Short mmCIF file of C-alpha atoms in Angstrom, two decimals:
data_model
loop_
_atom_site.label_atom_id
_atom_site.label_comp_id
_atom_site.label_asym_id
_atom_site.label_seq_id
_atom_site.Cartn_x
_atom_site.Cartn_y
_atom_site.Cartn_z
CA MET V 1 0.87 29.54 34.41
CA PRO V 2 -0.89 31.22 31.59
CA GLU V 3 -4.54 32.41 32.13
CA SER V 4 -6.86 29.63 31.59
CA THR V 5 -9.54 29.59 28.86
CA LEU V 6 -9.83 25.90 28.90
CA PRO V 7 -13.29 24.37 28.82
CA ASP V 8 -15.21 23.04 31.56
CA VAL V 9 -15.07 18.98 31.48
CA SER V 10 -16.43 18.28 34.81
CA GLY V 11 -19.48 16.63 33.25
CA LEU V 12 -17.73 14.40 30.70
CA SER V 13 -17.97 10.70 30.98
CA LEU V 14 -14.29 8.98 30.33
CA GLY V 15 -13.86 5.50 28.69
CA ILE V 16 -10.55 4.00 29.19
CA LEU V 17 -9.67 1.25 26.79
CA GLY V 18 -7.23 -1.54 28.57
CA GLY V 19 -8.35 0.11 31.65
CA THR V 20 -7.45 -3.32 33.52
CA GLY V 21 -3.66 -2.48 33.27
CA ASP V 22 -2.15 -0.45 35.92
CA GLN V 23 -1.77 2.73 34.01
CA GLY V 24 -5.54 2.49 32.87
CA LYS V 25 -6.60 1.59 36.47
CA GLY V 26 -4.54 4.44 37.96
CA LEU V 27 -6.17 6.98 35.88
CA ALA V 28 -9.66 5.51 36.22
CA ARG V 29 -9.12 5.82 39.89
CA ARG V 30 -7.95 9.67 39.86
CA PHE V 31 -10.80 10.68 37.32
CA ALA V 32 -13.38 8.81 39.59
CA MET V 33 -12.16 10.59 42.54
CA ALA V 34 -12.37 13.91 40.65
CA GLY V 35 -16.15 13.03 40.10
CA HIS V 36 -16.12 11.93 36.42
CA ARG V 37 -18.15 8.75 35.40
CA VAL V 38 -15.51 6.14 34.35
CA LEU V 39 -16.14 3.17 32.14
CA ILE V 40 -13.34 0.57 32.27
CA GLY V 41 -12.73 -1.39 28.97
CA SER V 42 -11.22 -4.73 28.41
CA ARG V 43 -11.80 -7.53 26.01
CA SER V 44 -13.73 -9.16 28.78
CA ALA V 45 -16.49 -7.83 30.62
CA GLU V 46 -15.89 -9.73 33.66
CA ARG V 47 -12.32 -8.50 33.97
CA ALA V 48 -13.45 -4.92 33.54
CA GLU V 49 -15.90 -5.41 36.21
CA GLN V 50 -13.34 -6.75 38.63
CA ALA V 51 -10.92 -3.86 37.73
CA ALA V 52 -13.64 -1.30 38.57
CA ALA V 53 -14.45 -3.12 41.85
CA SER V 54 -10.92 -3.44 42.67
CA LEU V 55 -10.63 0.36 43.07
CA GLY V 56 -12.69 0.32 46.07
CA LEU V 57 -13.92 3.78 45.64
CA ASP V 58 -17.37 4.27 47.38
CA GLY V 59 -19.69 6.45 45.89
CA ALA V 60 -17.63 6.74 42.75
CA ASP V 61 -19.24 6.08 39.52
CA VAL V 62 -16.85 3.46 37.97
CA SER V 63 -17.78 0.50 36.04
CA GLY V 64 -16.48 -2.01 33.48
CA ALA V 65 -17.58 -3.20 30.25
CA VAL V 66 -16.07 -4.60 27.12
CA ASN V 67 -14.12 -2.21 24.94
CA ALA V 68 -16.64 -1.62 22.20
CA THR V 69 -19.39 -0.65 24.90
CA VAL V 70 -16.90 1.76 26.44
CA ALA V 71 -15.87 3.43 23.29
CA ALA V 72 -19.66 3.85 22.34
CA GLU V 73 -20.93 5.16 25.82
CA SER V 74 -18.23 7.35 26.75
CA ASN V 75 -17.71 11.11 25.77
CA ILE V 76 -14.04 11.07 25.68
CA VAL V 77 -12.01 7.75 25.31
CA ILE V 78 -8.74 7.06 26.63
CA VAL V 79 -6.52 4.46 24.91
CA ALA V 80 -4.40 2.56 27.54
CA VAL V 81 -3.77 -0.65 25.92
CA PRO V 82 -0.43 -2.31 25.39
CA TRP V 83 1.51 -1.36 22.44
CA GLU V 84 0.94 -4.93 20.96
CA GLY V 85 -2.49 -4.89 19.66
CA HIS V 86 -2.79 -1.25 19.67
CA LYS V 87 -3.50 -0.96 16.04
CA GLU V 88 -5.82 -3.89 15.70
CA LEU V 89 -7.90 -2.83 18.82
CA LEU V 90 -8.41 0.83 17.34
CA GLU V 91 -9.37 -0.71 13.77
CA SER V 92 -12.21 -2.69 15.47
CA LEU V 93 -13.42 0.32 17.11
CA ARG V 94 -13.38 2.95 14.19
CA GLU V 95 -17.49 3.23 14.32
CA PRO V 96 -18.04 3.71 17.78
CA LEU V 97 -14.87 6.11 18.18
CA ALA V 98 -15.97 8.26 15.19
CA GLY V 99 -16.36 11.95 16.05
CA LYS V 100 -14.97 11.54 19.54
CA ILE V 101 -11.72 12.96 21.28
CA VAL V 102 -9.69 9.78 21.58
CA VAL V 103 -6.57 10.27 23.88
CA ASP V 104 -3.75 7.99 23.26
CA CYS V 105 -1.29 7.49 26.07
CA VAL V 106 0.52 4.20 24.78
CA ASN V 107 4.35 4.11 24.88
CA PRO V 108 5.88 1.80 22.34
CA LEU V 109 8.68 0.43 24.36
CA GLY V 110 10.77 -2.62 24.22
CA PHE V 111 12.81 -3.95 27.39
CA ASP V 112 16.00 -5.95 27.60
CA LYS V 113 18.57 -6.53 30.21
CA ARG V 114 19.86 -3.16 29.75
CA GLY V 115 16.51 -1.40 30.29
CA ALA V 116 13.74 0.11 28.36
CA TYR V 117 14.03 1.57 24.71
CA ALA V 118 11.93 3.23 22.19
CA LEU V 119 10.50 0.94 19.48
CA PRO V 120 10.24 1.93 15.87
CA VAL V 121 6.87 2.76 14.63
CA GLU V 122 5.72 2.88 11.07
CA GLU V 123 3.57 5.84 11.56
CA GLY V 124 5.92 7.60 13.68
CA SER V 125 4.25 7.25 16.92
CA ALA V 126 1.33 5.37 18.40
CA ALA V 127 -0.55 8.57 18.40
CA GLU V 128 0.03 8.96 14.79
CA GLN V 129 -0.93 5.49 14.23
CA ALA V 130 -4.19 6.14 15.98
CA ALA V 131 -4.74 9.08 14.09
CA ALA V 132 -4.25 7.00 10.84
CA VAL V 133 -6.47 4.42 11.77
CA LEU V 134 -9.27 6.53 13.37
CA THR V 135 -9.64 9.02 10.61
CA GLU V 136 -13.13 10.27 11.88
CA SER V 137 -11.85 10.74 15.52
CA ARG V 138 -10.05 13.76 16.90
CA VAL V 139 -6.80 11.79 18.37
CA VAL V 140 -4.82 13.57 21.19
CA ALA V 141 -1.46 12.42 22.87
CA ALA V 142 -1.10 12.68 26.47
CA PHE V 143 -0.68 11.06 29.67
CA HIS V 144 2.34 9.32 28.67
CA HIS V 145 4.47 9.77 31.81
CA VAL V 146 2.01 9.15 34.61
CA SER V 147 3.13 6.80 37.34
CA ALA V 148 0.83 3.89 37.82
CA VAL V 149 2.31 3.46 41.20
CA LEU V 150 1.56 7.08 42.24
CA LEU V 151 -1.91 7.15 40.60
CA LEU V 152 -2.99 3.98 42.53
CA ASP V 153 -1.32 4.89 45.81
CA PRO V 154 -4.04 6.19 48.42
CA GLU V 155 -1.23 7.74 50.29
CA VAL V 156 -0.51 10.20 47.21
CA ALA V 157 -2.91 13.04 47.53
CA GLU V 158 -1.39 14.88 44.63
CA VAL V 159 0.53 14.01 41.76
CA ASP V 160 3.38 16.12 41.10
CA LEU V 161 3.46 16.13 37.18
CA ASP V 162 2.88 18.00 34.23
CA VAL V 163 0.89 16.15 31.33
CA LEU V 164 2.12 17.10 27.67
CA VAL V 165 -0.87 17.22 25.40
CA LEU V 166 -0.03 17.02 21.89
CA GLY V 167 -2.54 17.20 18.82
CA ASP V 168 -3.39 19.11 15.80
CA ASP V 169 -6.84 20.21 16.97
CA ARG V 170 -6.74 23.31 19.36
CA GLU V 171 -10.12 22.55 20.88
CA ALA V 172 -9.48 18.86 21.34
CA THR V 173 -5.92 19.52 23.08
CA ASP V 174 -7.59 22.38 25.16
CA THR V 175 -10.44 19.72 26.39
CA VAL V 176 -7.62 17.35 27.34
CA GLN V 177 -5.38 19.86 29.07
CA ALA V 178 -8.62 20.51 31.19
CA LEU V 179 -9.09 16.78 31.72
CA ALA V 180 -5.35 16.68 32.98
CA ASN V 181 -5.95 19.16 35.43
CA ARG V 182 -9.00 17.35 36.95
CA ILE V 183 -6.30 15.02 38.56
CA ALA V 184 -5.17 16.58 41.85
CA GLY V 185 -1.60 17.96 41.35
CA VAL V 186 -1.37 17.63 37.63
CA ARG V 187 -1.10 20.39 35.23
CA GLY V 188 -2.06 19.88 31.67
CA LEU V 189 0.27 21.73 29.04
CA TYR V 190 0.09 22.04 25.64
CA GLY V 191 3.14 20.05 24.13
CA GLY V 192 3.20 20.50 20.39
CA ARG V 193 1.67 18.79 17.17
CA LEU V 194 0.92 15.26 16.82
CA ARG V 195 4.19 14.88 14.54
CA ASN V 196 6.14 15.46 17.74
CA ALA V 197 4.51 12.80 19.82
CA ARG V 198 7.12 10.24 19.07
CA GLN V 199 9.77 11.66 21.59
CA VAL V 200 7.18 12.30 24.26
CA GLU V 201 6.25 8.48 24.15
CA ALA V 202 9.85 7.27 23.78
CA PHE V 203 10.84 9.53 26.64
CA THR V 204 9.00 7.07 29.05
CA ALA V 205 12.25 4.87 28.45
CA ASN V 206 14.43 7.63 30.05
CA LEU V 207 12.10 8.21 32.81
CA ILE V 208 12.50 4.27 33.62
CA SER V 209 16.31 4.79 33.33
CA ILE V 210 15.94 7.51 35.87
CA ASN V 211 13.70 5.64 38.13
CA ARG V 212 16.16 2.80 38.12
CA ARG V 213 19.13 5.13 38.96
CA TYR V 214 17.39 7.17 41.56
CA LYS V 215 14.81 4.64 42.98
CA ALA V 216 12.07 7.08 41.92
CA HIS V 217 8.70 7.71 40.32
CA ALA V 218 10.05 10.38 38.06
CA GLY V 219 7.98 12.59 35.99
CA PHE V 220 8.62 16.27 34.86
CA ARG V 221 7.59 19.84 35.60
CA ILE V 222 7.92 22.24 32.66
CA THR V 223 9.94 25.40 33.83
CA ASP V 224 9.25 29.05 32.99
CA VAL V 225 5.37 28.32 32.11
CA MET Y 1 18.31 14.66 45.01
CA PRO Y 2 20.49 11.48 45.81
CA GLU Y 3 23.65 11.67 47.73
CA SER Y 4 26.44 12.80 45.45
CA THR Y 5 29.45 11.00 44.62
CA LEU Y 6 30.28 12.96 41.66
CA PRO Y 7 34.01 13.72 40.86
CA ASP Y 8 35.45 17.24 41.36
CA VAL Y 9 35.49 18.88 38.04
CA SER Y 10 36.27 22.46 39.27
CA GLY Y 11 39.78 22.24 37.59
CA LEU Y 12 39.07 20.87 34.03
CA SER Y 13 39.25 23.06 31.02
CA LEU Y 14 36.52 23.23 28.54
CA GLY Y 15 36.39 23.36 24.74
CA ILE Y 16 33.18 24.26 22.70
CA LEU Y 17 33.20 23.18 19.24
CA GLY Y 18 30.81 25.77 17.30
CA GLY Y 19 31.22 27.98 20.33
CA THR Y 20 30.24 31.01 18.27
CA GLY Y 21 26.58 29.86 18.11
CA ASP Y 22 24.12 31.13 20.79
CA GLN Y 23 24.15 27.76 22.70
CA GLY Y 24 27.77 27.49 22.47
CA LYS Y 25 28.34 31.02 23.60
CA GLY Y 26 25.85 30.71 26.25
CA LEU Y 27 27.65 27.46 27.87
CA ALA Y 28 30.94 29.27 27.49
CA ARG Y 29 29.76 32.13 29.53
CA ARG Y 30 28.18 29.92 32.33
CA PHE Y 31 31.29 27.75 32.79
CA ALA Y 32 33.54 30.75 32.57
CA MET Y 33 31.49 32.39 35.23
CA ALA Y 34 31.88 29.24 37.29
CA GLY Y 35 35.74 29.44 36.82
CA HIS Y 36 36.65 26.97 34.35
CA ARG Y 37 39.09 27.95 31.59
CA VAL Y 38 36.96 27.92 28.23
CA LEU Y 39 38.19 27.62 24.80
CA ILE Y 40 35.64 28.63 22.13
CA GLY Y 41 35.99 26.75 18.76
CA SER Y 42 35.06 27.74 15.21
CA ARG Y 43 36.14 26.97 11.78
CA SER Y 44 37.56 30.72 11.88
CA ALA Y 45 40.21 31.64 14.76
CA GLU Y 46 39.25 35.28 14.32
CA ARG Y 47 35.45 34.56 14.88
CA ALA Y 48 36.27 32.44 17.53
CA GLU Y 49 38.34 35.23 19.19
CA GLN Y 50 35.28 37.79 18.64
CA ALA Y 51 32.90 35.33 20.38
CA ALA Y 52 35.20 35.18 23.27
CA ALA Y 53 35.65 38.87 23.38
CA SER Y 54 31.90 39.37 23.11
CA LEU Y 55 31.03 37.83 26.23
CA GLY Y 56 32.52 40.71 28.12
CA LEU Y 57 33.46 38.63 31.13
CA ASP Y 58 36.14 40.61 33.10
CA GLY Y 59 38.74 38.22 34.72
CA ALA Y 60 37.27 35.04 33.10
CA ASP Y 61 39.51 32.56 31.10
CA VAL Y 62 37.96 32.52 27.84
CA SER Y 63 39.58 32.41 24.58
CA GLY Y 64 38.98 31.54 20.99
CA ALA Y 65 40.83 29.20 18.56
CA VAL Y 66 40.15 26.94 15.38
CA ASN Y 67 38.01 23.91 16.11
CA ALA Y 68 41.24 21.47 16.03
CA THR Y 69 43.34 23.60 18.45
CA VAL Y 70 40.36 23.37 20.93
CA ALA Y 71 39.75 19.87 20.57
CA ALA Y 72 43.48 19.24 21.34
CA GLU Y 73 43.91 21.57 24.23
CA SER Y 74 40.71 20.95 26.34
CA ASN Y 75 40.29 18.51 28.85
CA ILE Y 76 36.41 18.00 28.02
CA VAL Y 77 34.91 18.91 24.54
CA ILE Y 78 31.41 19.97 24.23
CA VAL Y 79 29.79 19.67 20.45
CA ALA Y 80 27.70 22.62 20.08
CA VAL Y 81 27.81 22.80 16.18
CA PRO Y 82 24.80 22.88 13.80
CA TRP Y 83 23.41 19.45 12.82
CA GLU Y 84 24.33 20.37 9.27
CA GLY Y 85 28.07 19.39 9.19
CA HIS Y 86 28.03 17.61 12.59
CA LYS Y 87 29.47 14.30 11.22
CA GLU Y 88 32.09 15.67 8.81
CA LEU Y 89 33.50 18.09 11.50
CA LEU Y 90 33.74 15.16 13.89
CA GLU Y 91 35.31 12.89 11.30
CA SER Y 92 38.08 15.72 10.92
CA LEU Y 93 38.75 15.55 14.92
CA ARG Y 94 39.00 12.14 15.63
CA GLU Y 95 42.57 12.14 16.54
CA PRO Y 96 42.63 15.18 18.92
CA LEU Y 97 39.31 13.80 20.43
CA ALA Y 98 40.68 10.35 21.20
CA GLY Y 99 40.60 9.53 24.84
CA LYS Y 100 38.77 12.41 25.80
CA ILE Y 101 35.01 12.88 27.08
CA VAL Y 102 33.26 14.47 24.08
CA VAL Y 103 29.71 15.84 25.17
CA ASP Y 104 27.24 16.02 22.26
CA CYS Y 105 24.36 18.87 22.93
CA VAL Y 106 23.24 18.80 19.30
CA ASN Y 107 19.35 18.63 18.11
CA PRO Y 108 18.73 17.42 14.72
CA LEU Y 109 15.64 19.51 14.02
CA GLY Y 110 13.82 20.87 11.02
CA PHE Y 111 11.74 23.61 10.88
CA ASP Y 112 8.78 24.81 8.58
CA LYS Y 113 5.65 27.11 8.97
CA ARG Y 114 4.01 24.56 11.52
CA GLY Y 115 7.28 24.93 13.64
CA ALA Y 116 10.00 22.43 14.66
CA TYR Y 117 10.32 18.67 14.22
CA ALA Y 118 12.85 15.96 14.96
CA LEU Y 119 14.77 14.93 11.76
CA PRO Y 120 15.77 11.41 11.18
CA VAL Y 121 19.00 10.27 11.84
CA GLU Y 122 20.56 7.16 10.43
CA GLU Y 123 22.58 6.39 13.60
CA GLY Y 124 19.56 7.00 15.77
CA SER Y 125 20.67 10.26 17.22
CA ALA Y 126 23.24 13.05 16.85
CA ALA Y 127 25.06 11.50 20.03
CA GLU Y 128 25.19 7.90 18.55
CA GLN Y 129 26.51 9.30 15.41
CA ALA Y 130 29.20 11.11 17.34
CA ALA Y 131 29.89 7.83 19.17
CA ALA Y 132 30.04 5.94 15.69
CA VAL Y 133 32.56 8.44 14.57
CA LEU Y 134 34.56 9.13 17.59
CA THR Y 135 35.19 5.24 18.41
CA GLU Y 136 38.40 6.36 20.59
CA SER Y 137 36.24 8.89 22.65
CA ARG Y 138 33.99 8.83 25.50
CA VAL Y 139 30.68 10.16 24.10
CA VAL Y 140 28.12 11.74 26.42
CA ALA Y 141 24.94 13.53 25.41
CA ALA Y 142 23.94 16.45 27.54
CA PHE Y 143 22.71 20.15 27.40
CA HIS Y 144 20.17 19.86 24.72
CA HIS Y 145 17.33 21.89 26.44
CA VAL Y 146 19.52 24.71 27.80
CA SER Y 147 17.95 27.96 26.62
CA ALA Y 148 20.64 30.19 24.79
CA VAL Y 149 18.71 33.06 25.58
CA LEU Y 150 18.73 32.39 29.36
CA LEU Y 151 22.59 31.41 29.46
CA LEU Y 152 23.34 34.61 27.77
CA ASP Y 153 21.14 36.79 29.79
CA PRO Y 154 23.02 38.78 32.57
CA GLU Y 155 19.70 39.05 34.47
CA VAL Y 156 19.61 35.46 34.91
CA ALA Y 157 21.36 34.31 37.94
CA GLU Y 158 20.22 30.83 38.18
CA VAL Y 159 19.07 28.68 35.19
CA ASP Y 160 15.96 26.89 36.41
CA LEU Y 161 16.73 23.72 34.49
CA ASP Y 162 17.45 19.69 34.98
CA VAL Y 163 20.00 18.54 32.29
CA LEU Y 164 19.60 14.86 31.37
CA VAL Y 165 23.09 13.25 30.98
CA LEU Y 166 23.11 10.20 28.69
CA GLY Y 167 25.84 7.71 28.02
CA ASP Y 168 27.08 4.33 28.59
CA ASP Y 169 30.38 5.04 30.48
CA ARG Y 170 29.42 5.59 34.04
CA GLU Y 171 32.55 7.63 34.85
CA ALA Y 172 32.11 9.74 31.76
CA THR Y 173 28.33 10.51 32.76
CA ASP Y 174 29.14 11.07 36.44
CA THR Y 175 31.84 13.80 35.29
CA VAL Y 176 29.29 15.67 32.80
CA GLN Y 177 26.81 15.41 35.57
CA ALA Y 178 29.15 17.17 37.84
CA LEU Y 179 29.91 19.69 34.87
CA ALA Y 180 26.23 20.52 34.57
CA ASN Y 181 25.96 21.03 38.25
CA ARG Y 182 28.87 23.84 37.78
CA ILE Y 183 26.07 26.30 36.14
CA ALA Y 184 24.36 28.27 38.75
CA GLY Y 185 20.69 26.59 39.10
CA VAL Y 186 21.22 23.65 36.87
CA ARG Y 187 21.24 19.96 38.00
CA GLY Y 188 22.63 17.22 36.11
CA LEU Y 189 21.05 14.03 36.15
CA TYR Y 190 21.57 10.75 34.75
CA GLY Y 191 19.06 10.22 31.70
CA GLY Y 192 19.58 6.78 30.53
CA ARG Y 193 22.01 5.01 27.72
CA LEU Y 194 23.08 6.67 24.44
CA ARG Y 195 20.28 4.62 22.60
CA ASN Y 196 17.79 6.72 24.37
CA ALA Y 197 19.74 10.02 23.41
CA ARG Y 198 17.15 10.30 20.21
CA GLN Y 199 13.98 11.36 22.13
CA VAL Y 200 16.05 13.88 24.21
CA GLU Y 201 17.29 15.53 21.25
CA ALA Y 202 14.01 15.47 19.67
CA PHE Y 203 12.26 16.83 22.87
CA THR Y 204 13.68 20.18 21.96
CA ALA Y 205 10.96 20.60 19.39
CA ASN Y 206 8.47 20.10 21.86
CA LEU Y 207 10.18 22.90 24.23
CA ILE Y 208 10.19 25.17 21.03
CA SER Y 209 6.11 24.52 20.78
CA ILE Y 210 5.74 25.04 24.37
CA ASN Y 211 7.72 28.45 24.14
CA ARG Y 212 5.51 29.67 21.25
CA ARG Y 213 2.14 28.72 22.95
CA TYR Y 214 3.18 30.08 26.33
CA LYS Y 215 5.84 33.08 25.51
CA ALA Y 216 8.51 31.21 27.69
CA HIS Y 217 11.84 29.70 27.60
CA ALA Y 218 10.78 26.29 28.66
CA GLY Y 219 13.05 23.62 30.31
CA PHE Y 220 12.18 20.94 32.80
CA ARG Y 221 12.83 19.67 36.23
CA ILE Y 222 12.53 15.85 36.94
CA THR Y 223 10.10 15.18 39.83
CA ASP Y 224 10.57 12.70 42.63
CA VAL Y 225 14.43 12.75 42.29
#
């Protein structure tokens, strides 16, 4: 592991758009456990509040609100919505997300009877689509390969995973690496520029294939770093 | 690691098309060290023979020949040629490669001053292009992320890497997994169908970005398998 010169992110509040899905809830749970103020976003305030309550974390600072409120009130905003509707949601949140670090962790995947596969994306990747829409935000891609099952499992104290963080803004990727490091067991590593996000998103299809073959919750660790 | 039911591949001879490049030579070296008969292929028999001799492996069975001879005389053929010319070479070898397992490890990448990036491929990936051309062969994708530097380094006794093996023919992918396991330190894992090869090839661009940032020879290990 290289010497760390990453910023201190311990005081930052995190918003999670689409935080009622398993991936969003899992991230919310781990960040709340790490002491962050977490806002779960949804189209429905009621469903967001229910998701926050369902985590059952006594003493943690997790609450729910509609996506627009979450976007406006959080220091860093994580996009964990389904690929379907991704662009439209971000278009509707351009203003509250302006100036902020926005972390896209969406995987554009299709599924058929042979398993998962990568969907074509006009902009190249979900992250590049986010960057094209959110021209006033600092878009970073990360958290694509986290297993919702492991994040939500109270028996899993540490998550055995490297999170690749991609982006063209060094300060923003450093911040998100530091954020990834807040999840016990996880290591945030720089993974390249945003133009190389597509294969990181699509690789989730391979992890799903691996999970099927080996009955696992696969992730990866980068070697020699 | 799941219980192994992989075939015994210890007696198979291996041909490496484009075996005079660093990746091909590195694979040749490791497979020869593991006791395989290895044939290095090139457009020029002389250059192929020079590459075989340059490995300096006393007692190993490594020789060089033109690509067509290598394709005809090897049990399994590894394609390690540059992306430029990939299709044309395979078109010229359709007949000698018919019926064989052909392992494509080509990464279609471009480079500019910002680093490496994935090139678009009409067929989806180099491996799918190989499958489209070699309709009578059993095409498998593997060995994309091996570091030529580590493979060629006499100081590196074990290569710390999982090799993802992709394909639609279970017997062929099992065979190539067993082959990957012949390299000391390496573990061959099933990584999905051929339609999910693109992102595995393209991920090499991310590993190059990681190498630059962390001064490493990065690969990865799949977790929970």
